[in-house]
Amino acid sequence: MDKHNTVKQYHRKLWTTEELRFVEQRYGTLLVTEIAQRLQRTPGSVKSMARRLGCGGKQLHWTDANIAVLTTHYAAGADKATIMAMLPERTWTGILSKVFALGIIRRKWQPEEYRILEKYYASEGIRVADRLPERTVSAVANQAHALKIRHPRGLRWDENELKLLAQNQHLPVTELAKLFPRRSRIAVYHHWAKLRKQQSSVK
């Protein structure tokens, strides 16, 4: 019997030879989340198996989309949790190394930006990002949280939030919620479920 067939994943079925070969051949060239989706396994189980097979050290190619996360969200001030959630296949050390290599510098918040945030966030929520062209929605939410500015209750999800939700719907809800620091995990789950239901009805 092929020894690969005896490798057991916690709480899941045995890994097949075909799955193991796929991991060996594609790990480091495809995103971990993409491999997980194709094999119908969790990203964590894929990483664990890659380490067991000795291919966990392969360097994953940085795509234009990956770099855009750094030049847009990291540079605008998004926190570690947000960046990690948007780049689940990367380590924080690897992210910082790439940031250094690209020479990306976080843009410091200016006094006028603080003034706008403090004046409008309580009434507009993350929509105040429209008044701050150099800041992303996540950066605005994180800074407001740091300043302890109260978030308006019952604020409707705006177009930017819904777009961010759609782009990252493949993430586990616990990770997805990190992209919306001023929304409760339950609120994120309900909107995620609503999105998936709408997509299913279209098919």
PDB file of C-alpha atoms in Angstrom:
ATOM      1  CA  MET A   1       0.000   0.000   0.000  1.00  0.00           C
ATOM      2  CA  ASP A   2       1.223   3.475  -0.876  1.00  0.00           C
ATOM      3  CA  LYS A   3       2.367   5.089   2.365  1.00  0.00           C
ATOM      4  CA  HIS A   4       0.753   8.354   1.262  1.00  0.00           C
ATOM      5  CA  ASN A   5      -2.645   6.677   1.576  1.00  0.00           C
ATOM      6  CA  THR A   6      -2.024   6.064   5.263  1.00  0.00           C
ATOM      7  CA  VAL A   7      -1.611   9.731   6.109  1.00  0.00           C
ATOM      8  CA  LYS A   8      -4.679  10.836   8.021  1.00  0.00           C
ATOM      9  CA  GLN A   9      -5.958  14.380   8.298  1.00  0.00           C
ATOM     10  CA  TYR A  10      -7.638  15.282  11.591  1.00  0.00           C
ATOM     11  CA  HIS A  11     -11.444  15.055  11.420  1.00  0.00           C
ATOM     12  CA  ARG A  12     -11.277  14.331   7.698  1.00  0.00           C
ATOM     13  CA  LYS A  13     -11.001  11.388   5.362  1.00  0.00           C
ATOM     14  CA  LEU A  14      -7.665   9.909   4.368  1.00  0.00           C
ATOM     15  CA  TRP A  15      -5.675  11.867   1.821  1.00  0.00           C
ATOM     16  CA  THR A  16      -5.643  10.153  -1.557  1.00  0.00           C
ATOM     17  CA  THR A  17      -2.524   9.697  -3.669  1.00  0.00           C
ATOM     18  CA  GLU A  18      -3.965  12.077  -6.257  1.00  0.00           C
ATOM     19  CA  GLU A  19      -4.499  14.782  -3.643  1.00  0.00           C
ATOM     20  CA  LEU A  20      -0.988  14.403  -2.273  1.00  0.00           C
ATOM     21  CA  ARG A  21       0.534  14.618  -5.727  1.00  0.00           C
ATOM     22  CA  PHE A  22      -1.508  17.726  -6.413  1.00  0.00           C
ATOM     23  CA  VAL A  23      -0.144  19.357  -3.244  1.00  0.00           C
ATOM     24  CA  GLU A  24       3.430  18.359  -4.147  1.00  0.00           C
ATOM     25  CA  GLN A  25       3.112  19.750  -7.664  1.00  0.00           C
ATOM     26  CA  ARG A  26       1.088  22.903  -7.014  1.00  0.00           C
ATOM     27  CA  TYR A  27       2.100  24.064  -3.537  1.00  0.00           C
ATOM     28  CA  GLY A  28       4.088  27.242  -4.017  1.00  0.00           C
ATOM     29  CA  THR A  29       2.574  27.985  -7.434  1.00  0.00           C
ATOM     30  CA  LEU A  30      -1.093  28.242  -6.421  1.00  0.00           C
ATOM     31  CA  LEU A  31      -2.534  30.058  -3.429  1.00  0.00           C
ATOM     32  CA  VAL A  32      -3.131  27.845  -0.417  1.00  0.00           C
ATOM     33  CA  THR A  33      -6.784  28.916  -0.438  1.00  0.00           C
ATOM     34  CA  GLU A  34      -7.120  27.851  -4.078  1.00  0.00           C
ATOM     35  CA  ILE A  35      -5.566  24.440  -3.403  1.00  0.00           C
ATOM     36  CA  ALA A  36      -7.866  24.023  -0.397  1.00  0.00           C
ATOM     37  CA  GLN A  37     -10.901  24.917  -2.463  1.00  0.00           C
ATOM     38  CA  ARG A  38     -10.004  22.467  -5.235  1.00  0.00           C
ATOM     39  CA  LEU A  39      -9.394  19.644  -2.766  1.00  0.00           C
ATOM     40  CA  GLN A  40     -12.315  20.631  -0.521  1.00  0.00           C
ATOM     41  CA  ARG A  41     -10.040  20.862   2.506  1.00  0.00           C
ATOM     42  CA  THR A  42      -9.164  23.671   4.877  1.00  0.00           C
ATOM     43  CA  PRO A  43      -6.160  25.948   4.198  1.00  0.00           C
ATOM     44  CA  GLY A  44      -4.684  24.809   7.515  1.00  0.00           C
ATOM     45  CA  SER A  45      -4.827  21.147   6.531  1.00  0.00           C
ATOM     46  CA  VAL A  46      -3.178  21.917   3.177  1.00  0.00           C
ATOM     47  CA  LYS A  47      -0.322  23.775   4.885  1.00  0.00           C
ATOM     48  CA  SER A  48       0.103  20.958   7.385  1.00  0.00           C
ATOM     49  CA  MET A  49       0.255  18.326   4.665  1.00  0.00           C
ATOM     50  CA  ALA A  50       2.695  20.407   2.609  1.00  0.00           C
ATOM     51  CA  ARG A  51       5.039  20.487   5.595  1.00  0.00           C
ATOM     52  CA  ARG A  52       4.746  16.708   5.989  1.00  0.00           C
ATOM     53  CA  LEU A  53       5.549  16.210   2.316  1.00  0.00           C
ATOM     54  CA  GLY A  54       8.564  18.513   2.573  1.00  0.00           C
ATOM     55  CA  CYS A  55       7.253  21.132   0.188  1.00  0.00           C
ATOM     56  CA  GLY A  56       6.085  23.640   2.782  1.00  0.00           C
ATOM     57  CA  GLY A  57       9.202  25.722   2.268  1.00  0.00           C
ATOM     58  CA  LYS A  58       8.473  26.523  -1.365  1.00  0.00           C
ATOM     59  CA  GLN A  59       8.386  30.239  -2.008  1.00  0.00           C
ATOM     60  CA  LEU A  60       4.989  31.388  -3.241  1.00  0.00           C
ATOM     61  CA  HIS A  61       5.080  33.783  -6.152  1.00  0.00           C
ATOM     62  CA  TRP A  62       3.795  37.269  -5.379  1.00  0.00           C
ATOM     63  CA  THR A  63       0.995  38.108  -7.794  1.00  0.00           C
ATOM     64  CA  ASP A  64      -0.029  41.606  -8.860  1.00  0.00           C
ATOM     65  CA  ALA A  65      -3.116  41.235  -6.661  1.00  0.00           C
ATOM     66  CA  ASN A  66      -0.945  40.334  -3.641  1.00  0.00           C
ATOM     67  CA  ILE A  67       1.280  43.361  -4.188  1.00  0.00           C
ATOM     68  CA  ALA A  68      -1.776  45.583  -4.633  1.00  0.00           C
ATOM     69  CA  VAL A  69      -2.837  44.652  -1.089  1.00  0.00           C
ATOM     70  CA  LEU A  70       0.473  46.018   0.176  1.00  0.00           C
ATOM     71  CA  THR A  71       0.591  49.164  -1.957  1.00  0.00           C
ATOM     72  CA  THR A  72      -3.036  49.986  -1.198  1.00  0.00           C
ATOM     73  CA  HIS A  73      -4.064  48.631   2.205  1.00  0.00           C
ATOM     74  CA  TYR A  74      -0.732  48.299   4.009  1.00  0.00           C
ATOM     75  CA  ALA A  75       0.470  51.702   2.818  1.00  0.00           C
ATOM     76  CA  ALA A  76      -2.834  53.272   3.858  1.00  0.00           C
ATOM     77  CA  GLY A  77      -2.474  51.984   7.422  1.00  0.00           C
ATOM     78  CA  ALA A  78      -4.474  48.732   7.574  1.00  0.00           C
ATOM     79  CA  ASP A  79      -3.492  46.708  10.645  1.00  0.00           C
ATOM     80  CA  LYS A  80      -1.795  43.302  10.831  1.00  0.00           C
ATOM     81  CA  ALA A  81      -5.011  41.305  11.233  1.00  0.00           C
ATOM     82  CA  THR A  82      -6.562  42.916   8.154  1.00  0.00           C
ATOM     83  CA  ILE A  83      -3.500  42.361   5.970  1.00  0.00           C
ATOM     84  CA  MET A  84      -3.112  38.762   7.155  1.00  0.00           C
ATOM     85  CA  ALA A  85      -6.776  38.064   6.403  1.00  0.00           C
ATOM     86  CA  MET A  86      -6.337  39.421   2.882  1.00  0.00           C
ATOM     87  CA  LEU A  87      -3.159  37.370   2.363  1.00  0.00           C
ATOM     88  CA  PRO A  88      -3.951  34.118   4.229  1.00  0.00           C
ATOM     89  CA  GLU A  89      -1.213  32.183   2.449  1.00  0.00           C
ATOM     90  CA  ARG A  90       1.504  34.551   3.713  1.00  0.00           C
ATOM     91  CA  THR A  91       3.311  34.846   7.038  1.00  0.00           C
ATOM     92  CA  TRP A  92       3.642  38.252   8.674  1.00  0.00           C
ATOM     93  CA  THR A  93       7.439  37.989   8.404  1.00  0.00           C
ATOM     94  CA  GLY A  94       7.137  37.279   4.697  1.00  0.00           C
ATOM     95  CA  ILE A  95       4.785  40.219   4.242  1.00  0.00           C
ATOM     96  CA  LEU A  96       7.127  42.621   6.019  1.00  0.00           C
ATOM     97  CA  SER A  97      10.052  41.330   3.967  1.00  0.00           C
ATOM     98  CA  LYS A  98       8.172  42.082   0.760  1.00  0.00           C
ATOM     99  CA  VAL A  99       7.149  45.493   2.058  1.00  0.00           C
ATOM    100  CA  PHE A 100      10.808  46.275   2.749  1.00  0.00           C
ATOM    101  CA  ALA A 101      11.915  44.951  -0.659  1.00  0.00           C
ATOM    102  CA  LEU A 102       9.338  47.110  -2.440  1.00  0.00           C
ATOM    103  CA  GLY A 103      10.179  50.153  -0.341  1.00  0.00           C
ATOM    104  CA  ILE A 104       6.549  50.636   0.738  1.00  0.00           C
ATOM    105  CA  ILE A 105       6.107  53.175   3.520  1.00  0.00           C
ATOM    106  CA  ARG A 106       2.945  53.590   5.564  1.00  0.00           C
ATOM    107  CA  ARG A 107       1.443  56.999   5.090  1.00  0.00           C
ATOM    108  CA  LYS A 108       1.246  58.763   8.448  1.00  0.00           C
ATOM    109  CA  TRP A 109      -2.086  60.210   9.386  1.00  0.00           C
ATOM    110  CA  GLN A 110      -2.075  63.975   9.016  1.00  0.00           C
ATOM    111  CA  PRO A 111      -3.780  66.442  11.418  1.00  0.00           C
ATOM    112  CA  GLU A 112      -6.422  67.275   8.807  1.00  0.00           C
ATOM    113  CA  GLU A 113      -7.236  63.581   8.370  1.00  0.00           C
ATOM    114  CA  TYR A 114      -7.684  63.180  12.117  1.00  0.00           C
ATOM    115  CA  ARG A 115      -9.956  66.217  12.148  1.00  0.00           C
ATOM    116  CA  ILE A 116     -12.162  64.777   9.394  1.00  0.00           C
ATOM    117  CA  LEU A 117     -12.285  61.367  11.072  1.00  0.00           C
ATOM    118  CA  GLU A 118     -13.242  62.805  14.466  1.00  0.00           C
ATOM    119  CA  LYS A 119     -15.840  65.123  12.955  1.00  0.00           C
ATOM    120  CA  TYR A 120     -17.642  62.747  10.613  1.00  0.00           C
ATOM    121  CA  TYR A 121     -17.046  59.145  11.675  1.00  0.00           C
ATOM    122  CA  ALA A 122     -19.671  59.143  14.434  1.00  0.00           C
ATOM    123  CA  SER A 123     -22.370  60.032  11.909  1.00  0.00           C
ATOM    124  CA  GLU A 124     -21.076  58.510   8.681  1.00  0.00           C
ATOM    125  CA  GLY A 125     -19.150  55.443   9.837  1.00  0.00           C
ATOM    126  CA  ILE A 126     -16.760  53.994   7.259  1.00  0.00           C
ATOM    127  CA  ARG A 127     -18.381  56.133   4.567  1.00  0.00           C
ATOM    128  CA  VAL A 128     -16.092  58.885   5.796  1.00  0.00           C
ATOM    129  CA  ALA A 129     -13.428  57.092   3.724  1.00  0.00           C
ATOM    130  CA  ASP A 130     -14.888  58.993   0.759  1.00  0.00           C
ATOM    131  CA  ARG A 131     -13.566  62.165   2.412  1.00  0.00           C
ATOM    132  CA  LEU A 132     -10.125  60.610   2.868  1.00  0.00           C
ATOM    133  CA  PRO A 133      -8.899  59.615  -0.620  1.00  0.00           C
ATOM    134  CA  GLU A 134      -5.548  58.377   0.693  1.00  0.00           C
ATOM    135  CA  ARG A 135      -7.160  55.911   3.129  1.00  0.00           C
ATOM    136  CA  THR A 136      -8.905  52.577   2.622  1.00  0.00           C
ATOM    137  CA  VAL A 137     -12.118  51.586   4.393  1.00  0.00           C
ATOM    138  CA  SER A 138     -10.250  49.170   6.662  1.00  0.00           C
ATOM    139  CA  ALA A 139      -7.641  51.817   7.556  1.00  0.00           C
ATOM    140  CA  VAL A 140     -10.385  54.286   8.474  1.00  0.00           C
ATOM    141  CA  ALA A 141     -12.190  51.725  10.639  1.00  0.00           C
ATOM    142  CA  ASN A 142      -8.986  50.708  12.399  1.00  0.00           C
ATOM    143  CA  GLN A 143      -7.970  54.282  13.152  1.00  0.00           C
ATOM    144  CA  ALA A 144     -11.433  55.140  14.457  1.00  0.00           C
ATOM    145  CA  HIS A 145     -11.276  52.099  16.706  1.00  0.00           C
ATOM    146  CA  ALA A 146      -7.846  53.172  17.993  1.00  0.00           C
ATOM    147  CA  LEU A 147      -9.211  56.635  18.761  1.00  0.00           C
ATOM    148  CA  LYS A 148     -12.259  55.086  20.462  1.00  0.00           C
ATOM    149  CA  ILE A 149     -14.691  56.952  18.234  1.00  0.00           C
ATOM    150  CA  ARG A 150     -18.095  55.344  18.635  1.00  0.00           C
ATOM    151  CA  HIS A 151     -19.539  53.641  15.597  1.00  0.00           C
ATOM    152  CA  PRO A 152     -23.094  54.617  14.703  1.00  0.00           C
ATOM    153  CA  ARG A 153     -25.578  51.858  15.466  1.00  0.00           C
ATOM    154  CA  GLY A 154     -27.657  50.429  12.678  1.00  0.00           C
ATOM    155  CA  LEU A 155     -25.463  51.841   9.910  1.00  0.00           C
ATOM    156  CA  ARG A 156     -26.286  50.185   6.618  1.00  0.00           C
ATOM    157  CA  TRP A 157     -23.562  48.327   4.756  1.00  0.00           C
ATOM    158  CA  ASP A 158     -22.292  50.542   1.970  1.00  0.00           C
ATOM    159  CA  GLU A 159     -21.038  49.652  -1.495  1.00  0.00           C
ATOM    160  CA  ASN A 160     -17.375  49.472  -0.427  1.00  0.00           C
ATOM    161  CA  GLU A 161     -18.140  47.027   2.381  1.00  0.00           C
ATOM    162  CA  LEU A 162     -20.267  44.809   0.176  1.00  0.00           C
ATOM    163  CA  LYS A 163     -17.547  44.772  -2.468  1.00  0.00           C
ATOM    164  CA  LEU A 164     -14.921  43.821   0.129  1.00  0.00           C
ATOM    165  CA  LEU A 165     -17.219  41.078   1.405  1.00  0.00           C
ATOM    166  CA  ALA A 166     -17.721  39.661  -2.096  1.00  0.00           C
ATOM    167  CA  GLN A 167     -13.999  39.694  -2.859  1.00  0.00           C
ATOM    168  CA  ASN A 168     -13.140  37.786   0.316  1.00  0.00           C
ATOM    169  CA  GLN A 169     -16.175  35.527   0.725  1.00  0.00           C
ATOM    170  CA  HIS A 170     -13.945  32.427   0.443  1.00  0.00           C
ATOM    171  CA  LEU A 171     -12.423  33.161   3.851  1.00  0.00           C
ATOM    172  CA  PRO A 172     -13.703  31.544   7.057  1.00  0.00           C
ATOM    173  CA  VAL A 173     -16.094  33.885   8.857  1.00  0.00           C
ATOM    174  CA  THR A 174     -13.623  34.294  11.742  1.00  0.00           C
ATOM    175  CA  GLU A 175     -11.035  35.626   9.283  1.00  0.00           C
ATOM    176  CA  LEU A 176     -13.560  37.542   7.206  1.00  0.00           C
ATOM    177  CA  ALA A 177     -14.752  39.414  10.291  1.00  0.00           C
ATOM    178  CA  LYS A 178     -11.247  40.842  10.756  1.00  0.00           C
ATOM    179  CA  LEU A 179     -11.735  42.859   7.566  1.00  0.00           C
ATOM    180  CA  PHE A 180     -14.677  44.620   9.225  1.00  0.00           C
ATOM    181  CA  PRO A 181     -13.372  45.619  12.682  1.00  0.00           C
ATOM    182  CA  ARG A 182     -16.387  47.803  13.401  1.00  0.00           C
ATOM    183  CA  ARG A 183     -18.892  45.068  12.548  1.00  0.00           C
ATOM    184  CA  SER A 184     -19.760  42.187  14.840  1.00  0.00           C
ATOM    185  CA  ARG A 185     -18.938  38.665  13.727  1.00  0.00           C
ATOM    186  CA  ILE A 186     -22.657  37.905  13.696  1.00  0.00           C
ATOM    187  CA  ALA A 187     -23.348  40.873  11.406  1.00  0.00           C
ATOM    188  CA  VAL A 188     -20.590  39.750   9.048  1.00  0.00           C
ATOM    189  CA  TYR A 189     -21.949  36.196   9.037  1.00  0.00           C
ATOM    190  CA  HIS A 190     -25.490  37.327   8.224  1.00  0.00           C
ATOM    191  CA  HIS A 191     -24.329  39.463   5.293  1.00  0.00           C
ATOM    192  CA  TRP A 192     -22.038  36.674   4.086  1.00  0.00           C
ATOM    193  CA  ALA A 193     -24.925  34.170   4.222  1.00  0.00           C
ATOM    194  CA  LYS A 194     -27.187  36.619   2.410  1.00  0.00           C
ATOM    195  CA  LEU A 195     -24.580  37.069  -0.324  1.00  0.00           C
ATOM    196  CA  ARG A 196     -24.148  33.307  -0.806  1.00  0.00           C
ATOM    197  CA  LYS A 197     -27.913  32.829  -0.959  1.00  0.00           C
ATOM    198  CA  GLN A 198     -28.217  35.532  -3.626  1.00  0.00           C
ATOM    199  CA  GLN A 199     -25.460  33.919  -5.673  1.00  0.00           C
ATOM    200  CA  SER A 200     -27.081  30.484  -5.403  1.00  0.00           C
ATOM    201  CA  SER A 201     -30.438  31.806  -6.593  1.00  0.00           C
ATOM    202  CA  VAL A 202     -28.811  33.243  -9.718  1.00  0.00           C
ATOM    203  CA  LYS A 203     -27.321  29.876 -10.772  1.00  0.00           C
TER     204      LYS A 203
END
